[in-house]
Amino acid sequence: MQKYSAWALLREAFGGQRGWQSQWRRASPAPEYDAIIIGGGGHGLAAAYYLAAEHGITRTAVLEKSWIGGGSTGRNTTIVRSNYLFDESARLYDHALDLWQDLAQVLNYNVMYSPRGVMMLAHGVHDVQVLKRHVHANRCNGVTNEWLSPEEAKAFCPPLNIEPNIRYPVLGAALQRRGGTARHDAVAWGYARAADALGVDIVENCEVTGIRRDASGAVAAVETSRGLIKSRRIGVSAAGFSSVVIGLAGVRLPIESFPLQALVSEPVKPVVPCVVMSGSIHAYISQSDKGELVIGAGTDAYTSYTQRGALHVNSHTLAAICELFPTLRRMRMLRNWAGTVDVTTDRSPIIGKTPVPGLYVNCGWGTGGFKATPGAGHLLAWTMAHDEPHPIVAPFNIERFRDGRLIDEAAAAAVAH
Ligand code: FAD
Ligand code: PYC
C-alpha cells in the first residue's frame, strides 16, 4: 500500500498544486477562464489579443513565468521577411507579413516596422542555385523576392565588400524589399496593452507547473506557482520550453532546444541601410534605430536551456562580418546575449491541435519566429476559437512527423542550425 506523509495528505486535500499553502490561507475557489495562454511572449500575447478582438473570447488569461517579452521576443534580432521556399510556408509567412503592414495602427502602438529590405548573400555556386530557387519559387507564389548581381548588392548596401579575392566572395544576393525589421519588445507591449484593454488578464511571475486533465482526458486546469487556474481551452506558446510545457500533459513533441546568440555594437550614425544575412557563414547584420549594429550567429552546436551561449560562436561570426564589412573592423561590442530556440526536424513550426482535447500548441519556430508573431497569434487564436486548424496552419500539424509530410525550410531559415 502506498504511504502518504501528513504534508502529502494536506497537499492532496487542497488539490495537489504547488501553491497549496497560499490556497490554505486564501481558501478561495480556483479562478476559471474561457481560455488560458501559457507564455507571455509576442506569440502568446498576440493570440490572447486576437481571441478577444476577433472571437469575443475576452475571459482569457496569459500566464508568464517571468516578465512579458523576456523570452526570445525580447532577445531576437528583429528580422521580418517571408522568403521561404514551399507553398505552405509562403502562405504562412506572407500572412504574417501582411499583418505587419498596419500593426502599429491596429494596436495604436508604434512597433517601428521598417521594411528596409533583407538581402541574403551567396558565396558559392551552391548558394547561388539555392537562393535563385527561392527567388523563383517565391515569385510563383506571389511573394516578392529578386536576384541581384554583386554590383547591385553593393549599390543597395554600400559598405558591403564585393572584392573577388576575399575569403567569402559575394557572387550575388536575393533581396526581399518588403522585409526589414521591427522593434521586438514594442510588439509584446503593444499586444499586451491592446489585449488588456479588451479584458484579458496578463499574469506575470506565474509559472505553469502542471496540466490537469479530466476523466475523459480533456484539459481541465493548470497548476501554477500562484495556484490552480481552471480552463477547458489551453494554448501553449512557450518557445524554447514548449516540449517541457506540453510534456506536462503527457504529449511528446519532436523538438530540441538550442541557444541562439546575438550581440550589438556601440551605437553609431547610420551605416548599414538594410538587413544582410549569410546562412553559409553563420552571420547577419542590421542597424537598429538607436544606431547599434545588430549582429547574430548560428545556433550553438549543443542542446541547452541556458539562454547564454559559447564564446567561439560569436568570434567566428565577427570574423566573417569584419571580412564582409571591413569598415566596421574597429567597432566595439556593447553587449551580447542568447535565447533558447525550439527546433523541429524540418525547421518549420508546429501549430494546431494536440492529441489532448482542449490543448493547442504553437511552437518549433526555431531561429525565425519573430517575423511570424502577428500571424502565429492570429492563427493560433482562430484554431483555439474554432477547435479546428485554420487552413493556413493545417499542414503544420504534429502528425506530419509521423506521416513523413515534412516542410523542410532549413535553407530558408538562413541562420545556420
Ligand atoms: P517567447 O518570447 O520566448 O515567449 C515564450 C514565453 O513562455 C517566455 O516569455 C517564457 O518565459 C514563457 N514560458 C516558458 N515556460 C513557461 C511556463 N512553464 N509557464 C509560463 N510561462 C512560460 N526570429 C525572427 O523571425 N527574426 C530574427 O531576427 C530572429 N532573431 C533571433 C535572434 C536570437 C538571438 C534569438 C534567441 C531568436 C531569434 N529569432 C528570430 C527567433 C524568435 O525570437 C522566436 O522564434 C520568437 O520570438 C518566439 O516568440 P514567442 O512569443 O513564441 O516566444
Ligand atoms: O529568421 O530571419 C530570420 C532570422 C534572422 C536572424 C535570426 N533569425
Short mmCIF file of C-alpha atoms and ligand atoms in Angstrom, two decimals:
data_model
loop_
_atom_site.label_atom_id
_atom_site.label_comp_id
_atom_site.label_asym_id
_atom_site.label_seq_id
_atom_site.Cartn_x
_atom_site.Cartn_y
_atom_site.Cartn_z
CA MET A 1 0.00 0.00 0.00
CA GLN A 2 1.25 3.49 -0.83
CA LYS A 3 2.15 5.58 2.22
CA TYR A 4 1.37 9.31 2.45
CA SER A 5 3.11 11.83 4.68
CA ALA A 6 0.95 14.36 6.55
CA TRP A 7 2.17 17.05 4.14
CA ALA A 8 1.27 14.99 1.10
CA LEU A 9 -2.22 14.35 2.52
CA LEU A 10 -2.70 18.07 3.17
CA ARG A 11 -1.48 18.91 -0.35
CA GLU A 12 -3.88 16.30 -1.78
CA ALA A 13 -6.76 17.81 0.21
CA PHE A 14 -6.05 21.20 -1.37
CA GLY A 15 -5.92 19.95 -4.92
CA GLY A 16 -2.31 18.80 -5.24
CA GLN A 17 -0.99 22.05 -6.64
CA ARG A 18 2.33 23.55 -5.58
CA GLY A 19 0.84 26.80 -4.36
CA TRP A 20 -1.36 24.94 -1.86
CA GLN A 21 -0.01 26.83 1.18
CA SER A 22 -1.37 30.10 -0.15
CA GLN A 23 -4.61 28.32 -1.10
CA TRP A 24 -4.85 27.31 2.59
CA ARG A 25 -4.58 30.94 3.58
CA ARG A 26 -6.97 32.19 0.91
CA ALA A 27 -9.26 29.13 0.73
CA SER A 28 -10.89 30.72 -2.34
CA PRO A 29 -12.05 28.66 -5.32
CA ALA A 30 -9.69 28.43 -8.29
CA PRO A 31 -10.41 31.08 -10.92
CA GLU A 32 -11.84 29.84 -14.22
CA TYR A 33 -11.20 31.26 -17.70
CA ASP A 34 -12.63 30.57 -21.17
CA ALA A 35 -9.07 30.32 -22.44
CA ILE A 36 -5.55 30.19 -21.00
CA ILE A 37 -2.41 31.00 -22.95
CA ILE A 38 0.83 29.67 -21.44
CA GLY A 39 3.70 32.02 -22.33
CA GLY A 40 3.65 35.82 -22.42
CA GLY A 41 5.92 36.34 -25.41
CA GLY A 42 4.79 38.12 -28.56
CA HIS A 43 3.06 35.00 -29.90
CA GLY A 44 1.07 34.29 -26.71
CA LEU A 45 0.07 37.92 -26.22
CA ALA A 46 -0.95 38.21 -29.87
CA ALA A 47 -3.07 35.06 -29.56
CA ALA A 48 -4.81 36.49 -26.48
CA TYR A 49 -5.42 39.78 -28.29
CA TYR A 50 -6.95 38.09 -31.37
CA LEU A 51 -9.04 35.70 -29.20
CA ALA A 52 -10.60 38.78 -27.60
CA ALA A 53 -10.68 41.12 -30.61
CA GLU A 54 -11.80 38.70 -33.32
CA HIS A 55 -13.58 35.87 -31.47
CA GLY A 56 -15.08 37.64 -28.46
CA ILE A 57 -13.20 35.36 -26.02
CA THR A 58 -12.25 38.03 -23.52
CA ARG A 59 -12.15 35.85 -20.38
CA THR A 60 -8.61 34.83 -21.24
CA ALA A 61 -5.53 34.66 -19.02
CA VAL A 62 -1.94 34.84 -20.27
CA LEU A 63 0.35 33.09 -17.77
CA GLU A 64 4.00 34.11 -17.94
CA LYS A 65 6.68 32.59 -15.73
CA SER A 66 8.83 35.73 -15.69
CA TRP A 67 8.01 39.07 -17.37
CA ILE A 68 6.22 39.59 -20.68
CA GLY A 69 8.58 39.73 -23.64
CA GLY A 70 11.53 38.50 -21.54
CA GLY A 71 11.96 35.31 -23.59
CA SER A 72 13.01 35.15 -27.23
CA THR A 73 10.67 38.04 -28.08
CA GLY A 74 12.97 40.45 -26.25
CA ARG A 75 16.17 38.66 -27.30
CA ASN A 76 15.81 38.37 -31.05
CA THR A 77 17.39 40.42 -33.81
CA THR A 78 14.02 41.61 -35.20
CA ILE A 79 14.31 40.47 -38.82
CA VAL A 80 10.97 40.28 -40.62
CA ARG A 81 10.68 38.58 -44.04
CA SER A 82 8.65 35.93 -45.85
CA ASN A 83 11.03 34.44 -48.47
CA TYR A 84 10.51 30.78 -47.53
CA LEU A 85 10.54 28.02 -50.15
CA PHE A 86 7.40 25.86 -50.01
CA ASP A 87 3.80 26.84 -50.85
CA GLU A 88 2.62 26.11 -47.29
CA SER A 89 5.31 28.38 -45.84
CA ALA A 90 4.68 31.13 -48.38
CA ARG A 91 1.06 31.31 -47.20
CA LEU A 92 2.06 31.23 -43.52
CA TYR A 93 4.84 33.83 -43.55
CA ASP A 94 3.18 36.15 -46.04
CA HIS A 95 0.05 36.13 -43.86
CA ALA A 96 2.23 37.42 -41.02
CA LEU A 97 3.95 39.95 -43.27
CA ASP A 98 0.54 41.29 -44.35
CA LEU A 99 -0.43 41.80 -40.69
CA TRP A 100 2.82 43.71 -40.00
CA GLN A 101 1.87 46.40 -42.53
CA ASP A 102 -0.71 48.18 -40.35
CA LEU A 103 0.02 46.58 -36.95
CA ALA A 104 1.02 49.90 -35.38
CA GLN A 105 -2.34 51.41 -36.37
CA VAL A 106 -4.34 48.35 -35.26
CA LEU A 107 -2.67 48.31 -31.82
CA ASN A 108 -2.27 52.09 -31.64
CA TYR A 109 1.34 51.39 -30.61
CA ASN A 110 4.46 52.16 -32.60
CA VAL A 111 6.06 48.78 -33.31
CA MET A 112 8.60 50.52 -35.59
CA TYR A 113 8.11 48.12 -38.51
CA SER A 114 10.71 49.21 -41.05
CA PRO A 115 10.65 47.47 -44.47
CA ARG A 116 14.23 48.41 -45.33
CA GLY A 117 14.93 45.22 -47.32
CA VAL A 118 16.50 41.87 -46.40
CA MET A 119 19.39 40.73 -48.57
CA MET A 120 20.72 37.14 -48.44
CA LEU A 121 24.24 36.64 -49.80
CA ALA A 122 25.55 33.82 -51.97
CA HIS A 123 29.21 32.90 -51.58
CA GLY A 124 29.46 29.83 -53.81
CA VAL A 125 27.78 28.16 -56.78
CA HIS A 126 25.58 26.09 -54.48
CA ASP A 127 24.42 29.22 -52.60
CA VAL A 128 23.58 30.86 -55.94
CA GLN A 129 21.48 27.88 -57.01
CA VAL A 130 19.67 27.62 -53.66
CA LEU A 131 18.88 31.34 -53.43
CA LYS A 132 17.79 31.58 -57.09
CA ARG A 133 15.48 28.62 -56.48
CA HIS A 134 13.95 30.56 -53.59
CA VAL A 135 13.54 33.68 -55.73
CA HIS A 136 11.73 31.72 -58.46
CA ALA A 137 9.57 29.73 -56.02
CA ASN A 138 8.63 32.91 -54.14
CA ARG A 139 7.63 34.73 -57.31
CA CYS A 140 5.44 31.78 -58.38
CA ASN A 141 3.67 32.21 -55.02
CA GLY A 142 3.30 35.98 -55.37
CA VAL A 143 5.94 36.56 -52.66
CA THR A 144 8.31 39.40 -53.55
CA ASN A 145 11.98 38.41 -53.97
CA GLU A 146 14.58 39.34 -56.61
CA TRP A 147 18.09 38.36 -57.67
CA LEU A 148 20.92 40.94 -57.53
CA SER A 149 24.39 40.84 -59.08
CA PRO A 150 27.30 41.62 -56.71
CA GLU A 151 27.39 45.20 -58.02
CA GLU A 152 23.64 45.62 -57.47
CA ALA A 153 24.05 44.20 -53.96
CA LYS A 154 26.77 46.76 -53.20
CA ALA A 155 24.64 49.57 -54.62
CA PHE A 156 21.87 48.52 -52.20
CA CYS A 157 24.30 48.17 -49.26
CA PRO A 158 27.40 50.36 -49.89
CA PRO A 159 29.67 49.09 -47.03
CA LEU A 160 29.50 45.52 -48.38
CA ASN A 161 32.85 44.19 -49.63
CA ILE A 162 32.44 42.55 -53.07
CA GLU A 163 36.13 42.15 -53.89
CA PRO A 164 36.52 38.76 -55.63
CA ASN A 165 39.62 37.65 -53.70
CA ILE A 166 38.17 37.63 -50.16
CA ARG A 167 37.50 34.54 -48.10
CA TYR A 168 33.72 34.75 -48.64
CA PRO A 169 33.30 36.38 -52.08
CA VAL A 170 29.82 37.73 -52.84
CA LEU A 171 28.54 36.03 -56.02
CA GLY A 172 25.07 37.60 -55.84
CA ALA A 173 22.19 38.11 -53.43
CA ALA A 174 18.45 37.54 -53.05
CA LEU A 175 16.66 40.72 -51.99
CA GLN A 176 13.22 40.91 -50.41
CA ARG A 177 12.49 44.63 -50.37
CA ARG A 178 9.32 44.13 -48.32
CA GLY A 179 11.33 42.52 -45.50
CA GLY A 180 13.01 44.52 -42.75
CA THR A 181 12.91 44.96 -39.00
CA ALA A 182 10.52 45.94 -36.18
CA ARG A 183 11.04 46.81 -32.53
CA HIS A 184 10.75 43.48 -30.72
CA ASP A 185 9.65 44.47 -27.21
CA ALA A 186 7.24 47.09 -28.55
CA VAL A 187 5.42 44.21 -30.25
CA ALA A 188 4.95 42.44 -26.91
CA TRP A 189 3.91 45.65 -25.14
CA GLY A 190 1.56 46.68 -27.96
CA TYR A 191 -0.28 43.36 -27.97
CA ALA A 192 -0.33 43.26 -24.14
CA ARG A 193 -1.85 46.73 -23.85
CA ALA A 194 -4.45 46.06 -26.53
CA ALA A 195 -5.38 42.67 -25.01
CA ASP A 196 -5.57 44.15 -21.52
CA ALA A 197 -7.93 46.86 -22.79
CA LEU A 198 -10.27 44.10 -24.04
CA GLY A 199 -10.36 42.40 -20.61
CA VAL A 200 -7.56 39.83 -20.90
CA ASP A 201 -5.71 39.09 -17.62
CA ILE A 202 -1.92 39.04 -18.00
CA VAL A 203 -0.29 37.31 -15.03
CA GLU A 204 3.49 37.64 -14.70
CA ASN A 205 5.69 35.59 -12.34
CA CYS A 206 3.25 32.73 -12.83
CA GLU A 207 4.98 29.54 -13.93
CA VAL A 208 2.82 26.69 -15.15
CA THR A 209 4.00 23.54 -13.40
CA GLY A 210 1.26 21.08 -14.26
CA ILE A 211 -1.64 20.49 -16.68
CA ARG A 212 -4.63 18.65 -15.27
CA ARG A 213 -6.93 16.51 -17.37
CA ASP A 214 -10.43 15.27 -16.52
CA ALA A 215 -11.71 11.69 -16.66
CA SER A 216 -12.29 11.99 -20.44
CA GLY A 217 -8.68 13.07 -20.95
CA ALA A 218 -9.52 16.68 -21.86
CA VAL A 219 -7.69 19.58 -20.25
CA ALA A 220 -9.35 20.98 -17.14
CA ALA A 221 -6.86 23.26 -15.35
CA VAL A 222 -3.26 24.30 -14.94
CA GLU A 223 -1.19 24.13 -11.78
CA THR A 224 0.93 27.23 -11.37
CA SER A 225 3.37 28.80 -8.93
CA ARG A 226 0.42 31.03 -7.94
CA GLY A 227 -2.18 28.30 -7.55
CA LEU A 228 -4.69 26.34 -9.62
CA ILE A 229 -6.37 28.02 -12.61
CA LYS A 230 -9.18 26.28 -14.49
CA SER A 231 -9.91 26.30 -18.20
CA ARG A 232 -11.09 23.85 -20.83
CA ARG A 233 -9.13 25.59 -23.60
CA ILE A 234 -5.35 25.93 -23.19
CA GLY A 235 -2.87 27.21 -25.75
CA VAL A 236 0.85 26.64 -25.23
CA SER A 237 3.13 29.29 -26.74
CA ALA A 238 6.27 28.80 -24.66
CA ALA A 239 9.06 28.97 -27.26
CA GLY A 240 12.25 27.18 -26.27
CA PHE A 241 10.41 25.34 -23.49
CA SER A 242 7.42 24.05 -25.42
CA SER A 243 8.32 20.37 -25.14
CA VAL A 244 8.66 20.79 -21.36
CA VAL A 245 5.27 22.53 -21.02
CA ILE A 246 3.40 20.25 -23.44
CA GLY A 247 5.07 17.32 -21.67
CA LEU A 248 3.09 18.29 -18.55
CA ALA A 249 0.01 16.95 -20.37
CA GLY A 250 1.80 13.76 -21.38
CA VAL A 251 2.37 14.79 -25.02
CA ARG A 252 5.83 14.40 -26.61
CA LEU A 253 7.00 16.88 -29.25
CA PRO A 254 9.72 16.32 -31.88
CA ILE A 255 11.61 19.38 -30.66
CA GLU A 256 15.15 20.14 -29.50
CA SER A 257 16.14 23.39 -27.76
CA PHE A 258 19.35 25.27 -28.55
CA PRO A 259 20.95 28.56 -27.50
CA LEU A 260 20.98 31.20 -30.25
CA GLN A 261 23.29 34.18 -29.75
CA ALA A 262 23.42 37.79 -30.84
CA LEU A 263 25.28 40.97 -29.95
CA VAL A 264 25.16 44.70 -30.52
CA SER A 265 27.95 47.22 -31.10
CA GLU A 266 28.29 50.66 -29.63
CA PRO A 267 25.81 53.00 -31.39
CA VAL A 268 26.98 54.90 -34.47
CA LYS A 269 25.39 57.04 -37.18
CA PRO A 270 23.51 55.15 -39.94
CA VAL A 271 25.96 53.00 -41.90
CA VAL A 272 24.18 49.71 -42.75
CA PRO A 273 20.95 50.64 -44.58
CA CYS A 274 19.33 47.19 -44.81
CA VAL A 275 19.49 43.68 -43.34
CA VAL A 276 22.28 41.49 -44.72
CA MET A 277 22.29 37.76 -44.00
CA SER A 278 24.58 34.89 -44.90
CA GLY A 279 23.44 31.41 -43.97
CA SER A 280 26.58 29.72 -45.15
CA ILE A 281 28.96 31.76 -43.00
CA HIS A 282 26.68 31.92 -39.93
CA ALA A 283 26.45 35.70 -39.72
CA TYR A 284 23.98 38.51 -40.30
CA ILE A 285 23.82 42.23 -39.59
CA SER A 286 21.46 45.21 -39.48
CA GLN A 287 21.43 48.54 -37.67
CA SER A 288 18.86 49.48 -35.06
CA ASP A 289 17.22 52.89 -34.98
CA LYS A 290 19.36 53.58 -31.87
CA GLY A 291 22.45 53.13 -34.08
CA GLU A 292 23.72 49.83 -32.68
CA LEU A 293 24.88 47.26 -35.23
CA VAL A 294 22.80 44.15 -34.53
CA ILE A 295 24.81 41.02 -35.32
CA GLY A 296 23.78 37.40 -34.93
CA ALA A 297 25.27 33.94 -35.22
CA GLY A 298 24.04 30.44 -35.97
CA THR A 299 22.76 28.24 -33.15
CA ASP A 300 25.23 26.72 -30.72
CA ALA A 301 26.06 23.11 -31.56
CA TYR A 302 24.63 21.55 -28.41
CA THR A 303 21.17 21.46 -26.83
CA SER A 304 20.63 23.64 -23.75
CA TYR A 305 18.05 25.77 -21.94
CA THR A 306 20.65 28.15 -20.52
CA GLN A 307 19.88 31.33 -22.54
CA ARG A 308 23.62 32.01 -22.82
CA GLY A 309 25.98 30.78 -25.47
CA ALA A 310 29.56 29.75 -26.21
CA LEU A 311 32.18 32.45 -26.92
CA HIS A 312 33.71 30.85 -30.01
CA VAL A 313 30.38 31.15 -31.87
CA ASN A 314 30.48 34.94 -31.65
CA SER A 315 34.16 35.17 -32.57
CA HIS A 316 33.55 33.11 -35.72
CA THR A 317 30.64 35.37 -36.65
CA LEU A 318 32.57 38.57 -36.04
CA ALA A 319 35.49 37.36 -38.18
CA ALA A 320 33.07 36.85 -41.08
CA ILE A 321 31.35 40.23 -40.52
CA CYS A 322 34.72 42.05 -40.48
CA GLU A 323 35.66 40.45 -43.79
CA LEU A 324 32.37 41.38 -45.44
CA PHE A 325 32.28 44.87 -43.88
CA PRO A 326 35.92 45.97 -43.43
CA THR A 327 34.85 49.49 -42.40
CA LEU A 328 33.34 48.02 -39.22
CA ARG A 329 36.54 46.34 -38.02
CA ARG A 330 37.28 48.83 -35.25
CA MET A 331 33.79 48.87 -33.77
CA ARG A 332 33.40 47.75 -30.16
CA MET A 333 30.86 45.27 -28.84
CA LEU A 334 28.40 46.74 -26.35
CA ARG A 335 26.67 43.57 -25.11
CA ASN A 336 25.84 40.01 -26.11
CA TRP A 337 23.18 37.53 -25.05
CA ALA A 338 21.38 34.36 -26.11
CA GLY A 339 17.86 33.00 -26.14
CA THR A 340 16.50 29.46 -26.29
CA VAL A 341 15.02 28.40 -29.61
CA ASP A 342 12.99 25.23 -30.17
CA VAL A 343 13.83 23.49 -33.39
CA THR A 344 11.91 20.82 -35.31
CA THR A 345 13.42 18.29 -37.71
CA ASP A 346 12.13 20.20 -40.77
CA ARG A 347 12.75 23.71 -39.36
CA SER A 348 9.05 24.54 -39.70
CA PRO A 349 6.72 25.30 -36.80
CA ILE A 350 4.00 23.16 -35.25
CA ILE A 351 0.67 24.97 -34.82
CA GLY A 352 -2.64 23.37 -34.08
CA LYS A 353 -4.46 20.80 -32.01
CA THR A 354 -2.70 18.15 -29.92
CA PRO A 355 -3.90 14.62 -29.13
CA VAL A 356 -5.29 16.05 -25.84
CA PRO A 357 -8.75 17.64 -26.28
CA GLY A 358 -8.69 21.34 -25.49
CA LEU A 359 -4.88 21.60 -25.68
CA TYR A 360 -3.35 23.59 -28.55
CA VAL A 361 0.26 24.25 -29.42
CA ASN A 362 2.28 26.90 -31.22
CA CYS A 363 6.00 26.07 -31.21
CA GLY A 364 9.04 24.99 -33.20
CA TRP A 365 9.67 28.37 -34.81
CA GLY A 366 13.36 27.84 -34.18
CA THR A 367 15.50 30.79 -35.16
CA GLY A 368 12.71 32.50 -37.11
CA GLY A 369 9.54 33.13 -35.11
CA PHE A 370 9.73 36.88 -34.51
CA LYS A 371 8.67 37.67 -38.07
CA ALA A 372 5.69 35.37 -37.56
CA THR A 373 4.44 36.98 -34.33
CA PRO A 374 1.22 38.59 -35.66
CA GLY A 375 0.46 35.62 -37.94
CA ALA A 376 1.17 32.95 -35.32
CA GLY A 377 -1.03 34.72 -32.75
CA HIS A 378 -3.81 35.30 -35.29
CA LEU A 379 -3.85 31.68 -36.49
CA LEU A 380 -3.50 30.13 -33.01
CA ALA A 381 -6.45 32.23 -31.81
CA TRP A 382 -8.58 31.12 -34.80
CA THR A 383 -7.63 27.48 -34.19
CA MET A 384 -8.48 27.70 -30.47
CA ALA A 385 -11.77 29.50 -31.10
CA HIS A 386 -12.96 27.00 -33.75
CA ASP A 387 -11.36 23.87 -32.26
CA GLU A 388 -10.02 23.10 -35.72
CA PRO A 389 -6.83 24.17 -37.51
CA HIS A 390 -7.04 27.32 -39.59
CA PRO A 391 -6.47 26.28 -43.25
CA ILE A 392 -3.13 28.12 -43.34
CA VAL A 393 -1.74 26.16 -40.38
CA ALA A 394 -3.36 22.81 -41.21
CA PRO A 395 -0.15 21.45 -42.90
CA PHE A 396 1.89 22.44 -39.84
CA ASN A 397 0.35 19.76 -37.62
CA ILE A 398 2.16 17.33 -35.29
CA GLU A 399 1.12 14.34 -37.39
CA ARG A 400 3.38 15.39 -40.27
CA PHE A 401 6.36 13.92 -38.41
CA ARG A 402 4.57 10.56 -38.16
CA ASP A 403 3.29 10.67 -41.76
CA GLY A 404 6.51 11.99 -43.33
CA ARG A 405 4.83 15.11 -44.77
CA LEU A 406 7.71 17.38 -43.75
CA ILE A 407 8.03 21.02 -44.87
CA ASP A 408 11.80 21.34 -44.99
CA GLU A 409 12.75 25.00 -44.67
CA ALA A 410 16.31 24.57 -43.38
CA ALA A 411 17.76 26.61 -46.26
CA ALA A 412 15.21 29.41 -45.89
CA ALA A 413 15.90 29.65 -42.17
CA ALA A 414 19.08 31.45 -43.29
CA VAL A 415 20.52 31.19 -39.78
CA ALA A 416 22.65 28.07 -39.66
CA HIS A 417 21.31 25.33 -37.40
P1 FAD B 1 8.96 33.89 -26.26
O1 FAD B 1 9.09 35.34 -26.40
O2 FAD B 1 10.18 33.13 -25.84
O3 FAD B 1 7.78 33.63 -25.25
C1 FAD B 1 7.59 32.39 -24.60
C2 FAD B 1 7.35 32.69 -23.15
O4 FAD B 1 6.95 31.49 -22.49
C3 FAD B 1 8.59 33.21 -22.42
O5 FAD B 1 8.37 34.52 -22.01
C4 FAD B 1 8.77 32.22 -21.28
O6 FAD B 1 9.19 32.85 -20.09
C5 FAD B 1 7.37 31.63 -21.15
N1 FAD B 1 7.32 30.32 -20.50
C6 FAD B 1 8.13 29.26 -20.73
N2 FAD B 1 7.78 28.25 -19.91
C7 FAD B 1 6.73 28.69 -19.17
C8 FAD B 1 5.95 28.10 -18.13
N3 FAD B 1 6.16 26.85 -17.69
N4 FAD B 1 4.95 28.85 -17.58
C9 FAD B 1 4.71 30.12 -18.01
N5 FAD B 1 5.45 30.72 -18.96
C10 FAD B 1 6.44 30.00 -19.55
N6 FAD B 1 13.18 35.36 -35.34
C11 FAD B 1 12.99 36.13 -36.47
O7 FAD B 1 11.97 35.99 -37.14
N7 FAD B 1 13.88 37.09 -36.82
C12 FAD B 1 15.04 37.27 -36.14
O8 FAD B 1 15.83 38.14 -36.48
C13 FAD B 1 15.29 36.43 -35.03
N8 FAD B 1 16.46 36.56 -34.35
C14 FAD B 1 16.67 35.82 -33.22
C15 FAD B 1 17.84 36.05 -32.52
C16 FAD B 1 18.05 35.41 -31.30
C17 FAD B 1 19.32 35.66 -30.55
C18 FAD B 1 17.05 34.54 -30.79
C19 FAD B 1 17.24 33.85 -29.47
C20 FAD B 1 15.88 34.28 -31.52
C21 FAD B 1 15.68 34.91 -32.75
N9 FAD B 1 14.53 34.73 -33.51
C22 FAD B 1 14.30 35.49 -34.64
C23 FAD B 1 13.51 33.75 -33.08
C24 FAD B 1 12.38 34.46 -32.33
O9 FAD B 1 12.91 35.28 -31.33
C25 FAD B 1 11.41 33.47 -31.69
O10 FAD B 1 11.03 32.46 -32.60
C26 FAD B 1 10.15 34.19 -31.24
O11 FAD B 1 10.47 35.38 -30.57
C27 FAD B 1 9.31 33.31 -30.38
O12 FAD B 1 8.30 34.12 -29.82
P2 FAD B 1 7.38 33.57 -28.68
O13 FAD B 1 6.46 34.64 -28.29
O14 FAD B 1 6.80 32.27 -29.14
O15 FAD B 1 8.43 33.16 -27.56
O1 PYC B 2 14.61 34.16 -39.42
O2 PYC B 2 15.25 35.93 -40.47
C1 PYC B 2 15.37 35.12 -39.58
C2 PYC B 2 16.43 35.31 -38.59
C3 PYC B 2 17.40 36.21 -38.62
C4 PYC B 2 18.16 36.02 -37.52
C5 PYC B 2 17.64 35.01 -36.80
N1 PYC B 2 16.57 34.58 -37.48
#
